[in-house]
Amino acid sequence: KVTLTFAQDGRLSGEASCNRLAGEYSLSGEGLTIAAAATTRMACVDAVAYQERDFLAALGKVQSFSIAPDGALSLRTSDGRTIDARR
């Protein structure tokens, strides 16, 4: 399970699949920049580790976002990938 919490003070926290993450973000209009997130270093099964690696790589390339009418958040990366989040 992946979770993200964007605090009003520019801090980001959550679960990256296996490990907890913490970092910072900044907004500018519809632009979003996420600083390299620090993670804990717990061991997990390979499939979860691969999922986490891919998620963190994409998270570091986020450059914009949108929020759908139903509240779903889409994070878009510089290389065209999206991370879709729902409450």
CSV table of N, CA, C and O in Angstrom, one decimal:
chain,number,residue,atom,x,y,z
A,1,LYS,N,0.8,-1.2,0.0
A,1,LYS,CA,0.0,0.0,0.0
A,1,LYS,C,0.9,1.2,0.0
A,1,LYS,O,1.8,1.3,0.8
A,2,VAL,N,0.6,2.2,-0.8
A,2,VAL,CA,1.3,3.4,-0.9
A,2,VAL,C,0.4,4.6,-0.4
A,2,VAL,O,-0.8,4.6,-0.8
A,3,THR,N,0.9,5.4,0.4
A,3,THR,CA,0.2,6.6,0.9
A,3,THR,C,1.0,7.8,0.8
A,3,THR,O,2.2,7.7,0.9
A,4,LEU,N,0.4,9.0,0.7
A,4,LEU,CA,1.0,10.2,0.7
A,4,LEU,C,0.2,11.2,1.5
A,4,LEU,O,-1.0,11.3,1.3
A,5,THR,N,0.9,12.0,2.3
A,5,THR,CA,0.2,13.1,3.0
A,5,THR,C,1.0,14.4,2.8
A,5,THR,O,2.2,14.4,3.0
A,6,PHE,N,0.3,15.4,2.2
A,6,PHE,CA,0.9,16.6,1.9
A,6,PHE,C,0.5,17.6,3.1
A,6,PHE,O,-0.7,18.0,3.2
A,7,ALA,N,1.4,18.0,3.9
A,7,ALA,CA,1.1,18.9,5.0
A,7,ALA,C,1.2,20.3,4.5
A,7,ALA,O,1.9,20.6,3.5
A,8,GLN,N,0.5,21.2,5.2
A,8,GLN,CA,0.4,22.6,4.7
A,8,GLN,C,1.8,23.3,4.8
A,8,GLN,O,2.0,24.3,4.1
A,9,ASP,N,2.7,22.8,5.6
A,9,ASP,CA,4.0,23.4,5.8
A,9,ASP,C,5.0,23.0,4.7
A,9,ASP,O,6.2,23.3,4.8
A,10,GLY,N,4.6,22.3,3.7
A,10,GLY,CA,5.5,21.8,2.6
A,10,GLY,C,6.2,20.5,2.9
A,10,GLY,O,7.1,20.1,2.1
A,11,ARG,N,5.8,19.8,3.9
A,11,ARG,CA,6.3,18.5,4.2
A,11,ARG,C,5.4,17.4,3.6
A,11,ARG,O,4.2,17.5,3.6
A,12,LEU,N,6.1,16.3,3.2
A,12,LEU,CA,5.4,15.2,2.6
A,12,LEU,C,5.8,14.0,3.5
A,12,LEU,O,7.0,13.8,3.8
A,13,SER,N,4.8,13.1,3.7
A,13,SER,CA,5.1,11.9,4.4
A,13,SER,C,4.2,10.8,3.9
A,13,SER,O,3.2,11.0,3.2
A,14,GLY,N,4.5,9.5,4.3
A,14,GLY,CA,3.7,8.4,3.8
A,14,GLY,C,4.4,7.1,3.9
A,14,GLY,O,5.4,6.9,4.5
A,15,GLU,N,3.8,6.2,3.1
A,15,GLU,CA,4.3,4.8,3.0
A,15,GLU,C,4.6,4.6,1.5
A,15,GLU,O,3.8,4.9,0.7
A,16,ALA,N,5.8,4.1,1.3
A,16,ALA,CA,6.3,3.9,-0.1
A,16,ALA,C,6.0,2.5,-0.6
A,16,ALA,O,6.4,2.2,-1.7
A,17,SER,N,5.4,1.7,0.1
A,17,SER,CA,5.1,0.3,-0.1
A,17,SER,C,5.5,-0.5,1.1
A,17,SER,O,4.7,-1.1,1.8
A,18,CYS,N,6.8,-0.6,1.3
A,18,CYS,CA,7.4,-1.3,2.4
A,18,CYS,C,8.0,-0.4,3.4
A,18,CYS,O,7.9,-0.6,4.6
A,19,ASN,N,8.5,0.8,3.0
A,19,ASN,CA,9.1,1.7,3.9
A,19,ASN,C,8.4,3.0,4.1
A,19,ASN,O,7.6,3.4,3.2
A,20,ARG,N,8.6,3.7,5.2
A,20,ARG,CA,8.0,5.0,5.4
A,20,ARG,C,8.9,6.0,4.6
A,20,ARG,O,10.1,5.8,4.4
A,21,LEU,N,8.3,7.1,4.2
A,21,LEU,CA,9.0,8.2,3.5
A,21,LEU,C,8.7,9.5,4.1
A,21,LEU,O,7.7,9.7,4.7
A,22,ALA,N,9.6,10.4,3.9
A,22,ALA,CA,9.5,11.8,4.4
A,22,ALA,C,10.3,12.7,3.4
A,22,ALA,O,11.3,12.3,2.9
A,23,GLY,N,9.7,13.8,3.1
A,23,GLY,CA,10.4,14.8,2.2
A,23,GLY,C,9.7,16.1,2.2
A,23,GLY,O,8.9,16.4,3.1
A,24,GLU,N,10.0,16.9,1.2
A,24,GLU,CA,9.4,18.2,1.1
A,24,GLU,C,8.9,18.4,-0.3
A,24,GLU,O,9.4,17.8,-1.2
A,25,TYR,N,7.9,19.3,-0.4
A,25,TYR,CA,7.4,19.6,-1.7
A,25,TYR,C,7.1,21.1,-1.8
A,25,TYR,O,7.1,21.8,-0.8
A,26,SER,N,7.0,21.6,-3.0
A,26,SER,CA,6.7,23.0,-3.2
A,26,SER,C,5.7,23.1,-4.4
A,26,SER,O,5.8,22.4,-5.4
A,27,LEU,N,4.8,24.0,-4.3
A,27,LEU,CA,3.7,24.3,-5.3
A,27,LEU,C,4.0,25.6,-5.9
A,27,LEU,O,4.4,26.6,-5.3
A,28,SER,N,3.7,25.7,-7.2
A,28,SER,CA,3.7,26.9,-8.0
A,28,SER,C,2.6,26.8,-9.1
A,28,SER,O,2.8,26.2,-10.1
A,29,GLY,N,1.4,27.4,-8.8
A,29,GLY,CA,0.3,27.2,-9.7
A,29,GLY,C,-0.1,25.8,-9.8
A,29,GLY,O,-0.4,25.2,-8.8
A,30,GLU,N,0.0,25.2,-11.0
A,30,GLU,CA,-0.3,23.8,-11.2
A,30,GLU,C,1.0,23.0,-11.2
A,30,GLU,O,1.0,21.8,-11.4
A,31,GLY,N,2.2,23.6,-10.9
A,31,GLY,CA,3.4,22.9,-10.8
A,31,GLY,C,3.7,22.4,-9.4
A,31,GLY,O,3.2,22.9,-8.4
A,32,LEU,N,4.3,21.3,-9.4
A,32,LEU,CA,4.6,20.6,-8.1
A,32,LEU,C,6.0,20.0,-8.2
A,32,LEU,O,6.3,19.3,-9.1
A,33,THR,N,6.8,20.3,-7.2
A,33,THR,CA,8.2,19.7,-7.2
A,33,THR,C,8.3,19.0,-5.8
A,33,THR,O,7.9,19.5,-4.8
A,34,ILE,N,8.8,17.8,-5.9
A,34,ILE,CA,9.0,17.0,-4.7
A,34,ILE,C,10.4,16.7,-4.6
A,34,ILE,O,11.1,16.1,-5.5
A,35,ALA,N,11.0,17.1,-3.4
A,35,ALA,CA,12.4,16.9,-3.1
A,35,ALA,C,12.6,15.4,-2.9
A,35,ALA,O,11.7,14.7,-2.6
A,36,ALA,N,13.8,14.9,-3.1
A,36,ALA,CA,14.2,13.5,-2.9
A,36,ALA,C,13.7,13.1,-1.5
A,36,ALA,O,14.1,13.7,-0.5
A,37,ALA,N,12.9,12.1,-1.5
A,37,ALA,CA,12.3,11.6,-0.2
A,37,ALA,C,13.3,10.7,0.5
A,37,ALA,O,13.9,9.8,-0.1
A,38,ALA,N,13.4,10.9,1.8
A,38,ALA,CA,14.2,9.9,2.6
A,38,ALA,C,13.2,8.8,3.0
A,38,ALA,O,12.0,9.0,3.2
A,39,THR,N,13.8,7.6,3.1
A,39,THR,CA,13.0,6.4,3.5
A,39,THR,C,13.7,5.6,4.5
A,39,THR,O,14.9,5.7,4.7
A,40,THR,N,12.9,4.9,5.3
A,40,THR,CA,13.4,3.9,6.2
A,40,THR,C,14.0,2.8,5.3
A,40,THR,O,13.9,2.8,4.1
A,41,ARG,N,14.7,1.9,5.9
A,41,ARG,CA,15.4,0.8,5.1
A,41,ARG,C,15.0,-0.6,5.5
A,41,ARG,O,15.9,-1.4,5.8
A,42,MET,N,13.7,-0.9,5.6
A,42,MET,CA,13.3,-2.2,6.0
A,42,MET,C,13.3,-3.1,4.8
A,42,MET,O,13.1,-2.7,3.7
A,43,ALA,N,13.6,-4.4,5.1
A,43,ALA,CA,13.6,-5.4,4.1
A,43,ALA,C,12.2,-5.8,3.7
A,43,ALA,O,11.3,-5.8,4.6
A,44,CYS,N,11.9,-6.1,2.5
A,44,CYS,CA,10.6,-6.5,2.0
A,44,CYS,C,10.8,-7.5,0.9
A,44,CYS,O,11.9,-7.6,0.3
A,45,VAL,N,9.8,-8.2,0.5
A,45,VAL,CA,9.8,-9.2,-0.6
A,45,VAL,C,10.1,-8.4,-1.9
A,45,VAL,O,9.8,-7.3,-2.0
A,46,ASP,N,10.7,-9.2,-2.8
A,46,ASP,CA,11.2,-8.5,-4.1
A,46,ASP,C,10.1,-7.8,-4.8
A,46,ASP,O,10.4,-6.6,-5.2
A,47,ALA,N,8.9,-8.3,-5.0
A,47,ALA,CA,7.9,-7.7,-5.7
A,47,ALA,C,7.5,-6.3,-5.1
A,47,ALA,O,7.3,-5.3,-5.8
A,48,VAL,N,7.5,-6.2,-3.8
A,48,VAL,CA,7.1,-5.0,-3.1
A,48,VAL,C,8.3,-4.0,-3.2
A,48,VAL,O,8.1,-2.8,-3.4
A,49,ALA,N,9.5,-4.5,-3.1
A,49,ALA,CA,10.7,-3.7,-3.3
A,49,ALA,C,10.8,-3.1,-4.7
A,49,ALA,O,11.1,-1.9,-4.8
A,50,TYR,N,10.4,-3.8,-5.7
A,50,TYR,CA,10.4,-3.3,-7.1
A,50,TYR,C,9.3,-2.2,-7.2
A,50,TYR,O,9.6,-1.2,-7.9
A,51,GLN,N,8.2,-2.5,-6.7
A,51,GLN,CA,7.1,-1.5,-6.7
A,51,GLN,C,7.5,-0.2,-6.0
A,51,GLN,O,7.3,0.9,-6.6
A,52,GLU,N,8.1,-0.3,-4.9
A,52,GLU,CA,8.6,0.8,-4.1
A,52,GLU,C,9.6,1.6,-4.9
A,52,GLU,O,9.6,2.8,-5.0
A,53,ARG,N,10.6,0.9,-5.5
A,53,ARG,CA,11.6,1.6,-6.3
A,53,ARG,C,11.0,2.4,-7.4
A,53,ARG,O,11.4,3.5,-7.6
A,54,ASP,N,10.1,1.8,-8.1
A,54,ASP,CA,9.5,2.4,-9.3
A,54,ASP,C,8.6,3.7,-8.8
A,54,ASP,O,8.7,4.7,-9.4
A,55,PHE,N,7.9,3.5,-7.7
A,55,PHE,CA,7.1,4.6,-7.1
A,55,PHE,C,8.0,5.8,-6.7
A,55,PHE,O,7.8,6.9,-7.1
A,56,LEU,N,9.1,5.5,-6.0
A,56,LEU,CA,10.0,6.6,-5.6
A,56,LEU,C,10.7,7.3,-6.8
A,56,LEU,O,10.9,8.5,-6.8
A,57,ALA,N,11.0,6.5,-7.8
A,57,ALA,CA,11.6,7.1,-9.0
A,57,ALA,C,10.7,8.0,-9.7
A,57,ALA,O,11.0,9.1,-10.1
A,58,ALA,N,9.4,7.6,-9.8
A,58,ALA,CA,8.4,8.5,-10.4
A,58,ALA,C,8.1,9.7,-9.5
A,58,ALA,O,8.0,10.8,-10.0
A,59,LEU,N,8.0,9.5,-8.2
A,59,LEU,CA,7.7,10.6,-7.3
A,59,LEU,C,8.8,11.7,-7.4
A,59,LEU,O,8.5,12.9,-7.4
A,60,GLY,N,10.0,11.3,-7.6
A,60,GLY,CA,11.1,12.3,-7.8
A,60,GLY,C,11.0,13.1,-9.1
A,60,GLY,O,11.7,14.1,-9.2
A,61,LYS,N,10.2,12.6,-10.0
A,61,LYS,CA,10.1,13.3,-11.3
A,61,LYS,C,8.8,14.0,-11.5
A,61,LYS,O,8.5,14.5,-12.6
A,62,VAL,N,8.0,14.1,-10.4
A,62,VAL,CA,6.7,14.8,-10.5
A,62,VAL,C,7.0,16.3,-10.8
A,62,VAL,O,7.8,16.9,-10.2
A,63,GLN,N,6.2,16.8,-11.7
A,63,GLN,CA,6.3,18.2,-12.1
A,63,GLN,C,5.0,19.0,-12.1
A,63,GLN,O,4.9,20.2,-12.1
A,64,SER,N,3.9,18.2,-12.1
A,64,SER,CA,2.6,18.9,-12.1
A,64,SER,C,1.5,18.0,-11.5
A,64,SER,O,1.8,16.8,-11.3
A,65,PHE,N,0.4,18.5,-11.2
A,65,PHE,CA,-0.7,17.8,-10.6
A,65,PHE,C,-2.1,18.3,-11.1
A,65,PHE,O,-2.2,19.4,-11.6
A,66,SER,N,-3.1,17.5,-10.9
A,66,SER,CA,-4.5,18.0,-11.1
A,66,SER,C,-5.3,17.2,-10.1
A,66,SER,O,-5.0,16.1,-9.6
A,67,ILE,N,-6.5,17.8,-9.8
A,67,ILE,CA,-7.4,17.2,-8.9
A,67,ILE,C,-8.7,17.1,-9.6
A,67,ILE,O,-9.3,18.1,-10.1
A,68,ALA,N,-9.3,15.9,-9.7
A,68,ALA,CA,-10.5,15.6,-10.4
A,68,ALA,C,-11.7,16.0,-9.5
A,68,ALA,O,-11.6,16.2,-8.3
A,69,PRO,N,-12.9,16.2,-10.1
A,69,PRO,CA,-14.1,16.6,-9.4
A,69,PRO,C,-14.4,15.6,-8.2
A,69,PRO,O,-14.9,16.1,-7.2
A,70,ASP,N,-14.0,14.4,-8.4
A,70,ASP,CA,-14.3,13.4,-7.3
A,70,ASP,C,-13.2,13.4,-6.2
A,70,ASP,O,-13.2,12.6,-5.3
A,71,GLY,N,-12.2,14.3,-6.3
A,71,GLY,CA,-11.1,14.5,-5.3
A,71,GLY,C,-9.9,13.7,-5.6
A,71,GLY,O,-8.9,13.7,-4.9
A,72,ALA,N,-9.9,12.9,-6.7
A,72,ALA,CA,-8.7,12.1,-7.1
A,72,ALA,C,-7.6,13.0,-7.5
A,72,ALA,O,-7.8,14.0,-8.2
A,73,LEU,N,-6.4,12.7,-7.0
A,73,LEU,CA,-5.2,13.4,-7.3
A,73,LEU,C,-4.4,12.7,-8.4
A,73,LEU,O,-4.1,11.5,-8.2
A,74,SER,N,-4.0,13.4,-9.4
A,74,SER,CA,-3.1,12.9,-10.4
A,74,SER,C,-1.8,13.7,-10.4
A,74,SER,O,-1.8,14.9,-10.5
A,75,LEU,N,-0.7,12.9,-10.2
A,75,LEU,CA,0.7,13.5,-10.2
A,75,LEU,C,1.3,13.2,-11.5
A,75,LEU,O,1.3,12.0,-11.9
A,76,ARG,N,1.8,14.1,-12.3
A,76,ARG,CA,2.4,13.9,-13.6
A,76,ARG,C,3.9,14.1,-13.5
A,76,ARG,O,4.3,15.1,-13.0
A,77,THR,N,4.6,13.2,-14.1
A,77,THR,CA,6.1,13.2,-14.1
A,77,THR,C,6.6,13.9,-15.4
A,77,THR,O,5.9,14.0,-16.4
A,78,SER,N,7.9,14.2,-15.4
A,78,SER,CA,8.5,14.9,-16.5
A,78,SER,C,8.6,13.9,-17.7
A,78,SER,O,8.8,14.3,-18.8
A,79,ASP,N,8.6,12.6,-17.4
A,79,ASP,CA,8.7,11.6,-18.5
A,79,ASP,C,7.3,11.0,-18.9
A,79,ASP,O,7.3,10.0,-19.5
A,80,GLY,N,6.2,11.7,-18.5
A,80,GLY,CA,4.9,11.3,-19.0
A,80,GLY,C,4.2,10.3,-18.2
A,80,GLY,O,3.0,9.9,-18.5
A,81,ARG,N,4.7,9.8,-17.1
A,81,ARG,CA,4.0,8.9,-16.2
A,81,ARG,C,3.0,9.6,-15.3
A,81,ARG,O,3.2,10.8,-15.1
A,82,THR,N,2.1,8.9,-14.8
A,82,THR,CA,1.2,9.5,-13.8
A,82,THR,C,1.1,8.6,-12.5
A,82,THR,O,1.2,7.4,-12.6
A,83,ILE,N,0.9,9.2,-11.4
A,83,ILE,CA,0.6,8.6,-10.2
A,83,ILE,C,-0.8,9.0,-9.8
A,83,ILE,O,-1.0,10.2,-9.6
A,84,ASP,N,-1.7,8.1,-9.7
A,84,ASP,CA,-3.1,8.5,-9.4
A,84,ASP,C,-3.4,8.1,-7.9
A,84,ASP,O,-3.1,6.9,-7.5
A,85,ALA,N,-3.9,9.0,-7.2
A,85,ALA,CA,-4.2,8.8,-5.7
A,85,ALA,C,-5.7,9.1,-5.4
A,85,ALA,O,-6.2,10.0,-6.0
A,86,ARG,N,-6.2,8.3,-4.5
A,86,ARG,CA,-7.6,8.5,-4.1
A,86,ARG,C,-7.6,8.3,-2.6
A,86,ARG,O,-6.8,7.6,-2.0
A,87,ARG,N,-8.6,9.0,-2.0
A,87,ARG,CA,-8.7,8.9,-0.5
A,87,ARG,C,-9.3,7.6,-0.1
A,87,ARG,O,-9.9,6.9,-0.8
